[in-house]
PDB file of C-alpha atoms and ligand atoms in Angstrom:
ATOM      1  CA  UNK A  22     -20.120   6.954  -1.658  1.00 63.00           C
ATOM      2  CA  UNK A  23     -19.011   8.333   1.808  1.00 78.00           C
ATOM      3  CA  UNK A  24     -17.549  11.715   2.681  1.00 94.00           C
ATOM      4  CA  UNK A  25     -16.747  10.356   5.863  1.00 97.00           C
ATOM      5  CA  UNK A  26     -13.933   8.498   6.914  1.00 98.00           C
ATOM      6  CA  UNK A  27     -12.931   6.369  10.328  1.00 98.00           C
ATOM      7  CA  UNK A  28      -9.398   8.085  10.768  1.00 98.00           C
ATOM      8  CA  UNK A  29      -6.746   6.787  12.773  1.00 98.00           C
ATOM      9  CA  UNK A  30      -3.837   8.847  11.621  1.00 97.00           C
ATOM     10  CA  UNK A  31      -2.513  10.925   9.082  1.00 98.00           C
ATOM     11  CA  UNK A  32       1.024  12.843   9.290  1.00 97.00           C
ATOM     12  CA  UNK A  33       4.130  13.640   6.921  1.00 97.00           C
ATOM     13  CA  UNK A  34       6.675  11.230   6.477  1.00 97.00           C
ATOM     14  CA  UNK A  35       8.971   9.114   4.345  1.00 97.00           C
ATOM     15  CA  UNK A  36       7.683   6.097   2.755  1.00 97.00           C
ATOM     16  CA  UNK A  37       9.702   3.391   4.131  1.00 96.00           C
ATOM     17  CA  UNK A  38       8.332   0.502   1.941  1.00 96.00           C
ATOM     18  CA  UNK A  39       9.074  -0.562  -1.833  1.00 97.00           C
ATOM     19  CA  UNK A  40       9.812   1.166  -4.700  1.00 97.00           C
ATOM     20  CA  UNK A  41       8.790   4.221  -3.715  1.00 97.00           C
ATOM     21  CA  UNK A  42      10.970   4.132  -0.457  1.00 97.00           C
ATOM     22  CA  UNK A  43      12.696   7.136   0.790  1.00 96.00           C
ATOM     23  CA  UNK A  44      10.331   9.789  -0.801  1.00 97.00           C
ATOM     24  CA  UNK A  45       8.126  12.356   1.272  1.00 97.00           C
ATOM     25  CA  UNK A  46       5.049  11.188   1.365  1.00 97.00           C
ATOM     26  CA  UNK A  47       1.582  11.904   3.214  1.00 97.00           C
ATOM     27  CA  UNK A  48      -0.226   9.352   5.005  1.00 98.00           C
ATOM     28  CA  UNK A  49      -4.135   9.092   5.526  1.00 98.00           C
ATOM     29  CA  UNK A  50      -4.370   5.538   7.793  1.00 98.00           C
ATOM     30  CA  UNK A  51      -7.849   4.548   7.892  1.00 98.00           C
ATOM     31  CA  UNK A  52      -9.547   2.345  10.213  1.00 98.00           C
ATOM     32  CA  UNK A  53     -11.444  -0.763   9.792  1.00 98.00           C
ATOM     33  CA  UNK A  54      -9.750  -4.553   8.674  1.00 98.00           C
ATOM     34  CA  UNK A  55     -11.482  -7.926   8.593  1.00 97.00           C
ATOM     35  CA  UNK A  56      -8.347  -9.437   7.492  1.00 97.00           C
ATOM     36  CA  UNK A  57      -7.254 -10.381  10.544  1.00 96.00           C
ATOM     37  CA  UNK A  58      -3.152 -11.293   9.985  1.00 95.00           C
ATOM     38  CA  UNK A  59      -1.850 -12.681  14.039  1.00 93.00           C
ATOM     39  CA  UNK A  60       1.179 -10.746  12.772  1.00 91.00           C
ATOM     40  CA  UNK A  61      -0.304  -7.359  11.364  1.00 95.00           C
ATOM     41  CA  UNK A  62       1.149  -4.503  13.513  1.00 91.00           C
ATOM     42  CA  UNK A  63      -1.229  -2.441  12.900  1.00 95.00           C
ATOM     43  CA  UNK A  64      -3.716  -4.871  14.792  1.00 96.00           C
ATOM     44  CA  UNK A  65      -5.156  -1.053  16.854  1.00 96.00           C
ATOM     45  CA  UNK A  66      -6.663  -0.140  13.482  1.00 97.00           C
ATOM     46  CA  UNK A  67      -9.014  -2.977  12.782  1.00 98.00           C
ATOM     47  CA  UNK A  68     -12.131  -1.703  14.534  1.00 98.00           C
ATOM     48  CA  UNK A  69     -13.401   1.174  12.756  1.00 97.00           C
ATOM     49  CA  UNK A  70     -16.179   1.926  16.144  1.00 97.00           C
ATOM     50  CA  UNK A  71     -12.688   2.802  18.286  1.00 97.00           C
ATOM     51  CA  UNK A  72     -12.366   6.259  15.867  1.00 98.00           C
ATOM     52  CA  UNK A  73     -13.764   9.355  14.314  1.00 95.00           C
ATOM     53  CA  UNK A  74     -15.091   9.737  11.556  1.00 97.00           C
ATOM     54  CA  UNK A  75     -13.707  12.628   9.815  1.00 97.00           C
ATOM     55  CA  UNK A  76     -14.963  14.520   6.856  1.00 97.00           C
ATOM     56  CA  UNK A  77     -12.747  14.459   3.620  1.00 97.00           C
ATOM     57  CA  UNK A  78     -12.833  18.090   3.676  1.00 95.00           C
ATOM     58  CA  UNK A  79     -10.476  17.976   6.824  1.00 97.00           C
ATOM     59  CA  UNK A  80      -8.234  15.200   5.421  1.00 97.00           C
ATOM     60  CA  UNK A  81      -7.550  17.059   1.984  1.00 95.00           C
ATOM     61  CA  UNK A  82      -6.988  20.170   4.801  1.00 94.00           C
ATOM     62  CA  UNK A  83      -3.892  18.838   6.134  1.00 95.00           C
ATOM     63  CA  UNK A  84      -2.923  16.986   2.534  1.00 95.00           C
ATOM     64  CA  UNK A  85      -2.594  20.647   1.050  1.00 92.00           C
ATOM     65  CA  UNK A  86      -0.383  21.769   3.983  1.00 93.00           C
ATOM     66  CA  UNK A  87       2.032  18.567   3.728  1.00 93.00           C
ATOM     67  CA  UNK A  88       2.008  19.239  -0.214  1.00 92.00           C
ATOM     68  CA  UNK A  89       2.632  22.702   0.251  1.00 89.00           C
ATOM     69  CA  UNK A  90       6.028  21.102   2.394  1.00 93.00           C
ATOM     70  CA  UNK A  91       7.280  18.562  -0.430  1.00 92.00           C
ATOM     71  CA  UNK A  92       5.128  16.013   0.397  1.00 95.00           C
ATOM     72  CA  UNK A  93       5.288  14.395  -3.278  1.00 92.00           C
ATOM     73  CA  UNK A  94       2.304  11.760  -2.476  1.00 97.00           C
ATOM     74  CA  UNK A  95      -0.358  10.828  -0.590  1.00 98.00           C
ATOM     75  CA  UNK A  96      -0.569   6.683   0.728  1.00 98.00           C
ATOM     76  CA  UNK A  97      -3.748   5.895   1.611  1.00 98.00           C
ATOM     77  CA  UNK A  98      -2.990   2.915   4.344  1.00 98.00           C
ATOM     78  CA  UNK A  99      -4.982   1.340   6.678  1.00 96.00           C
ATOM     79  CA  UNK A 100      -6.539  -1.048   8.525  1.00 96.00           C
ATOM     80  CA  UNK A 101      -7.845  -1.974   5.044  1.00 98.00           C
ATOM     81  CA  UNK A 102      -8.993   1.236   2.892  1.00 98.00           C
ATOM     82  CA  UNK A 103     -10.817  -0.398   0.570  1.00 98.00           C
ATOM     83  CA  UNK A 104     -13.329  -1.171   3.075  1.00 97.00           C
ATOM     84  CA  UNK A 105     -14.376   2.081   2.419  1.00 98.00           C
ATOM     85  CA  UNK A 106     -15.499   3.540  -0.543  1.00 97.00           C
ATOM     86  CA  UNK A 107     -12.988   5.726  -1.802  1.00 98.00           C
ATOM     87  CA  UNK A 108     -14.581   7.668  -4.819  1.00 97.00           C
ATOM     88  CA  UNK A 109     -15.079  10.789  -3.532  1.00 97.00           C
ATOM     89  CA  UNK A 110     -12.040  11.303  -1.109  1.00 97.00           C
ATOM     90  CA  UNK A 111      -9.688  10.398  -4.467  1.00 96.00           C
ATOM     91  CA  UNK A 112     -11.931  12.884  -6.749  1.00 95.00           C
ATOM     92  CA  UNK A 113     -11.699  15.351  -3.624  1.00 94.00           C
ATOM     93  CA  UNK A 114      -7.555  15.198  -4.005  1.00 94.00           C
ATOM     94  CA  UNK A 115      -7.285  15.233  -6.832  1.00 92.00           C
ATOM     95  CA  UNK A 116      -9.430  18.174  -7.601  1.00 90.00           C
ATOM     96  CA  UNK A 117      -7.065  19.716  -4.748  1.00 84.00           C
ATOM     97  CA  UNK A 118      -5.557  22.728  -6.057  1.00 66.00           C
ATOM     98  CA  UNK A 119      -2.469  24.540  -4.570  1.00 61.00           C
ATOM     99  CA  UNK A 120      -1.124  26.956  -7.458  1.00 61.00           C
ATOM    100  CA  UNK A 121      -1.511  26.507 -11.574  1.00 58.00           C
ATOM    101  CA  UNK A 122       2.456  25.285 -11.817  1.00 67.00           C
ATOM    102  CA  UNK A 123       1.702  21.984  -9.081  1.00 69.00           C
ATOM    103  CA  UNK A 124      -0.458  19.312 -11.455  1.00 74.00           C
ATOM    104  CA  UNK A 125      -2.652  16.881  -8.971  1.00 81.00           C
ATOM    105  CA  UNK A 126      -1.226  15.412  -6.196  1.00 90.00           C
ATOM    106  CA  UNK A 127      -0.444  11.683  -7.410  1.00 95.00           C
ATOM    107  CA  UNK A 128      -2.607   8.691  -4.817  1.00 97.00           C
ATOM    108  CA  UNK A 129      -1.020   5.750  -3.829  1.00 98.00           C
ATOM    109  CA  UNK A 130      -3.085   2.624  -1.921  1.00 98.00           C
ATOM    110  CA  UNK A 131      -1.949  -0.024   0.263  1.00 98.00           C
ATOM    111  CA  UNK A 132      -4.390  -2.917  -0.225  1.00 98.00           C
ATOM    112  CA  UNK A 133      -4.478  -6.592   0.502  1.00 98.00           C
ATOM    113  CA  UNK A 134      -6.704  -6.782  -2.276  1.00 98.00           C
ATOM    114  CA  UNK A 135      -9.945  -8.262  -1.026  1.00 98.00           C
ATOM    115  CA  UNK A 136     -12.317  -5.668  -1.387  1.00 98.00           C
ATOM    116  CA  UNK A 137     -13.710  -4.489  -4.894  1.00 98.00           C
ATOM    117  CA  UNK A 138     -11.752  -1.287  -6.154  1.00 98.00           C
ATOM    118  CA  UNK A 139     -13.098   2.257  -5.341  1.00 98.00           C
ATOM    119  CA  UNK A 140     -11.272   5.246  -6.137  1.00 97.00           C
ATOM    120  CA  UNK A 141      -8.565   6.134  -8.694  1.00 96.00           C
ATOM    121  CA  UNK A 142      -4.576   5.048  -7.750  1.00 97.00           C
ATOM    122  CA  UNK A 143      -1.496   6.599  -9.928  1.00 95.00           C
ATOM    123  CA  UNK A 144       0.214   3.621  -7.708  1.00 97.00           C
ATOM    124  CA  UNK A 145      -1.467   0.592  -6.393  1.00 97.00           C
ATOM    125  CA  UNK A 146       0.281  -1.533  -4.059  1.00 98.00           C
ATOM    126  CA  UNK A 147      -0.696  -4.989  -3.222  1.00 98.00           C
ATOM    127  CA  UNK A 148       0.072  -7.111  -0.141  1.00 98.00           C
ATOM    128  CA  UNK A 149      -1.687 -10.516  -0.500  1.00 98.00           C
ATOM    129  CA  UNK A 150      -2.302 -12.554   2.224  1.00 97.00           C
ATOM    130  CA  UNK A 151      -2.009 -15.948   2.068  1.00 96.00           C
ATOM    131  CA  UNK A 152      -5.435 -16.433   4.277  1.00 96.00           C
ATOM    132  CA  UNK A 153      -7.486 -14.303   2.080  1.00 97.00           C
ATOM    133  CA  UNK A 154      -6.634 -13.817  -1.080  1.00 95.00           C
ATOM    134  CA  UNK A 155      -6.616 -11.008  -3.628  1.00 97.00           C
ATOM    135  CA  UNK A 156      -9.452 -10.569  -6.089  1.00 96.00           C
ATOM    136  CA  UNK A 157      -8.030 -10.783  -9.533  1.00 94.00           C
ATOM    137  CA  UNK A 158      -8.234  -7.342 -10.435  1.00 95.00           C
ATOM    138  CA  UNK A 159      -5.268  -6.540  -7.968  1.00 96.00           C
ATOM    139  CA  UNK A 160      -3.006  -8.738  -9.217  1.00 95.00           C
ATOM    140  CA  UNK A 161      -3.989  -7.187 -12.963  1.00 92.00           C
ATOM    141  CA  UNK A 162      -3.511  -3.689 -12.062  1.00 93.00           C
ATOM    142  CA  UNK A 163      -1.342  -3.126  -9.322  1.00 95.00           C
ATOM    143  CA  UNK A 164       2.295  -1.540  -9.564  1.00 95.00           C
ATOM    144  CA  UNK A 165       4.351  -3.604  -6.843  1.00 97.00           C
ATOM    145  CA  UNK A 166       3.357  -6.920  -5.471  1.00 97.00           C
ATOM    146  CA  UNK A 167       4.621  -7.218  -1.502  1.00 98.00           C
ATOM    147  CA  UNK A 168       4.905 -10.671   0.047  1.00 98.00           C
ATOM    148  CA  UNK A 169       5.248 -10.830   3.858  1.00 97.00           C
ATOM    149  CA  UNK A 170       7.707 -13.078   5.052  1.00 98.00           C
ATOM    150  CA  UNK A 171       7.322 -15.323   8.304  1.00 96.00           C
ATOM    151  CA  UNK A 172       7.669 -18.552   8.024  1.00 97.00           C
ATOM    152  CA  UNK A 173       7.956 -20.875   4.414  1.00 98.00           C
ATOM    153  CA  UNK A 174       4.595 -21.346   3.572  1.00 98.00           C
ATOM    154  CA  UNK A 175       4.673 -17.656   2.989  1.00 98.00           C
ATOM    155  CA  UNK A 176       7.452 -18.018   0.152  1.00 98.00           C
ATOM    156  CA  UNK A 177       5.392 -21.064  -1.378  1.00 98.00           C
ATOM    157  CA  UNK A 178       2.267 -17.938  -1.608  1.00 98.00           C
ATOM    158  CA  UNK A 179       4.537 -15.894  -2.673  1.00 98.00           C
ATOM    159  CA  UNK A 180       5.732 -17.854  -6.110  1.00 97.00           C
ATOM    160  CA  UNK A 181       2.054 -19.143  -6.965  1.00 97.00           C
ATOM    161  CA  UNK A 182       1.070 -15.064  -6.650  1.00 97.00           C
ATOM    162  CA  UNK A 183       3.341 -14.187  -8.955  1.00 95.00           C
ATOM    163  CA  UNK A 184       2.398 -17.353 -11.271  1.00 93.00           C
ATOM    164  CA  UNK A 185      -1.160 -15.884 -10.972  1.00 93.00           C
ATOM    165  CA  UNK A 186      -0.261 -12.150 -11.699  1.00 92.00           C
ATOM    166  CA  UNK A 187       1.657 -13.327 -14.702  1.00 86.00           C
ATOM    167  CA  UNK A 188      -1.206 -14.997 -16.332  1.00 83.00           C
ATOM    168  CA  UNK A 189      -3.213 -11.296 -16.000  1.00 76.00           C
ATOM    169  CA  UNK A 190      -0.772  -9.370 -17.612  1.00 66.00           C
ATOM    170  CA  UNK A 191      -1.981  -6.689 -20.017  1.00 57.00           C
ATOM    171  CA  UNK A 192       0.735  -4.398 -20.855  1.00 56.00           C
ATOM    172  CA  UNK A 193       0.381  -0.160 -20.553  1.00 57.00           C
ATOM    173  CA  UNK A 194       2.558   2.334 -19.712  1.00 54.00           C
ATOM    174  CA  UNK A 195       2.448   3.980 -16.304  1.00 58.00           C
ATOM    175  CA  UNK A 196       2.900   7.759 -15.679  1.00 57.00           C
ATOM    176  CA  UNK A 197       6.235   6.467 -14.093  1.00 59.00           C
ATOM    177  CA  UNK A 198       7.426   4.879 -16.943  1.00 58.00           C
ATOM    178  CA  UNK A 199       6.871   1.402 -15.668  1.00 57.00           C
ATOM    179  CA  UNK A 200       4.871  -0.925 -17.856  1.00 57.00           C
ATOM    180  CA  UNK A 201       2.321  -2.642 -16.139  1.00 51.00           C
ATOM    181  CA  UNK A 202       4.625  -5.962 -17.724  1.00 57.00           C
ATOM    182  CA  UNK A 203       7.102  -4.390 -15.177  1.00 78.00           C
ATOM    183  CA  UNK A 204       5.985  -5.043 -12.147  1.00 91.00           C
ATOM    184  CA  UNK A 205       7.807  -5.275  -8.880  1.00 95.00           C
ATOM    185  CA  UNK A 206       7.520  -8.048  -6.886  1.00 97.00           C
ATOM    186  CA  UNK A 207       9.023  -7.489  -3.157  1.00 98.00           C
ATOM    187  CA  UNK A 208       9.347 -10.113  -0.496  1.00 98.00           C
ATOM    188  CA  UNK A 209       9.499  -8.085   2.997  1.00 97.00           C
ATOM    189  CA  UNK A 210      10.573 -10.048   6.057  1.00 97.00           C
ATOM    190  CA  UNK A 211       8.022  -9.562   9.203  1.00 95.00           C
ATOM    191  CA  UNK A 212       9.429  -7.160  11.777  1.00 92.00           C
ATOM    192  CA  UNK A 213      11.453  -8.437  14.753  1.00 86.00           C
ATOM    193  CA  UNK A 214      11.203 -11.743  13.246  1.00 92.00           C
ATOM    194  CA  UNK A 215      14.601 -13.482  12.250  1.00 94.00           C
ATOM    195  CA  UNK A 216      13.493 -16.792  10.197  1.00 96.00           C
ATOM    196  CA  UNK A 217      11.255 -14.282   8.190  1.00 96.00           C
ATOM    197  CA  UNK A 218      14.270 -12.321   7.077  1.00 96.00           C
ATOM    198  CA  UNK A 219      16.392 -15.711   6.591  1.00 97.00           C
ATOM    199  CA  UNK A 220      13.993 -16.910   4.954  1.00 98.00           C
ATOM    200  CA  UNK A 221      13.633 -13.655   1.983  1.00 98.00           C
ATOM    201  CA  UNK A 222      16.819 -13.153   1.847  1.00 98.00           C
ATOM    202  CA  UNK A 223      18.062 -16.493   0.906  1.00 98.00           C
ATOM    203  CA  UNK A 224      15.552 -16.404  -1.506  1.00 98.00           C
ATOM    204  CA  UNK A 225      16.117 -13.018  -3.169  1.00 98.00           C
ATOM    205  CA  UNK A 226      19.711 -14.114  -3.530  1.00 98.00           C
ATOM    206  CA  UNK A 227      18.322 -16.925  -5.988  1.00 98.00           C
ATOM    207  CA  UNK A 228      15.397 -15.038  -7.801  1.00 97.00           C
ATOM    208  CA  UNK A 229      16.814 -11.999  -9.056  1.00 95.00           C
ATOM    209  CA  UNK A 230      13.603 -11.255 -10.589  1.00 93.00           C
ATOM    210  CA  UNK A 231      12.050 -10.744  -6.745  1.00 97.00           C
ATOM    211  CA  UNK A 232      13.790  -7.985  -4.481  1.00 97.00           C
ATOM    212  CA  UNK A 233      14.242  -6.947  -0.757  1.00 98.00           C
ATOM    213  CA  UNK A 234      11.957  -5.131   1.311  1.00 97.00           C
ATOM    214  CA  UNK A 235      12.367  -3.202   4.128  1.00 96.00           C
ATOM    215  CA  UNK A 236      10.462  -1.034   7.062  1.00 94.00           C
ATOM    216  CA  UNK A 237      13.169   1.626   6.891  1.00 93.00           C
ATOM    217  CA  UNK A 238      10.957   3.569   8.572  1.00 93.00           C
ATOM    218  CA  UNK A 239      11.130   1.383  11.536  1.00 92.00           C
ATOM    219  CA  UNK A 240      15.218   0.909  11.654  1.00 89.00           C
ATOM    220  CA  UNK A 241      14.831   5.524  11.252  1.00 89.00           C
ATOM    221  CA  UNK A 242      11.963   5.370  14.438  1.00 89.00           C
ATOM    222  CA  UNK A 243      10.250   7.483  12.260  1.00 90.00           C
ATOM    223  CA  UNK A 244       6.207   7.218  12.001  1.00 82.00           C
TER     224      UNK A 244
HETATM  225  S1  SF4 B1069      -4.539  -6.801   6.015  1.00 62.44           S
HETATM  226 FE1  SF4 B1069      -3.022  -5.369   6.856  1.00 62.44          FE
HETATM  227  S2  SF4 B1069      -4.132  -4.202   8.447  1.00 62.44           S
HETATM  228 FE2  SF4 B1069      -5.371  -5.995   7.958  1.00 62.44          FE
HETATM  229  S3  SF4 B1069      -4.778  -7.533   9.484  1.00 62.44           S
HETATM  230 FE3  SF4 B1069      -3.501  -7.908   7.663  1.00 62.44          FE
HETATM  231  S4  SF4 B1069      -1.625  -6.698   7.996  1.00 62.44           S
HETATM  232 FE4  SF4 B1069      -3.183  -5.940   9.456  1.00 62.44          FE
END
């Protein structure tokens, strides 16, 4: 278990993506993928050498300040996190105390679901990729299912994931008040890229049970 983590960013924001779009969140990015999408735009965090490595006691520093501002969650992002063992930094948030009325700051992940788990999510969400799939746990436990959409092959992944997550189904009930039965299964269009949007929107508009989306952050030029 580390205490140290390759950093590239971390700042207070609105989470642009999925279900939980439009709240105040915190984001810890951390660097280091092996993934290797030609699309990913976040292609400056896959080598972990090119940054620090911070301790988790500075991290959970500026997590308290952006939860002392409204920040209602922290997204742990990457890169790929979960090429990192994340026990202790989720323990060390949680554990994060501000005042006796605030209860412990809830952890989101962004994951392509490769790695083995580490760490303890309130909301896991999983981007496959069509190259390298998810290990089966993901597809059993996590909260929203995102599907990025460039070209068709990616909407043929996208409807033999959600065959697979369907077969792993064991149902719970969320703090949210989502059963695990209700998960949310997003197709998001690639940025700047037309045929990918097309292509997810014409097929939202015939599979109600999949919905849209979108990098608002990106349309708000916001981090
Ligand atoms: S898994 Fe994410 S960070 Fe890694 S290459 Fe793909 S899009 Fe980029």
């Amino acid at each position: 278990m580390t205490n140290f983590l390759p950093l590239v960013e971390q700042f207070h924001s609105l989470q642009g993506e999925g279900y939980h779009a439009g709240k105040s969140a915190f984001f810890v990015r951390l660097a280091g993928c092996k993934v290797g999408c030609s699309w990913c735009d976040t292609k400056n965090s896959w080598d972990e050498k090119k940054y620090p490595s911070i301790s988790i006691e500075k991290i959970i520093d500026r997590i308290k300040i952006a939860r002392e501002k409204g920040a209602s969650f922290c997204v742990i992002t990457g890169g790929e996190p979960l090429q990192h063992n994340l026990d202790n930094f989720c323990k060390a948030i949680k554990k994060m105390t501000m005042g006796e009325e605030l209860k412990p700051m809830k952890i989101h992940i962004e994951t392509s679901g490769v790695n083995s788990i580490s760490g303890s999510y309130d909301w896991i969400t999983l981007s496959p990729k069509r190259h390298s799939p998810p290990k089966s746990y993901f597809l059993k436990n996590c909260n929203e299912i995102k599907i990025i959409i460039n070209e068709i092959e990616d909407i043929e992944f996208a409807i033999q994931i959600k065959k697979e997550t369907l077969k792993q189904y064991h149902p719970s009930k969320s703090e949210d008040g989502l059963k695990k039965e209700d998960k949310i299964f997003y197709l998001q269009p690639a940025w700047n890229n037309a045929n990918g949007f097309s292509l997810a929107i014409d097929f939202v508009k015939n599979n109600p049970d999949w919905k849209l989306s979108l990098q608002t952050h990106k349309y708000l030029k916001i981090n």
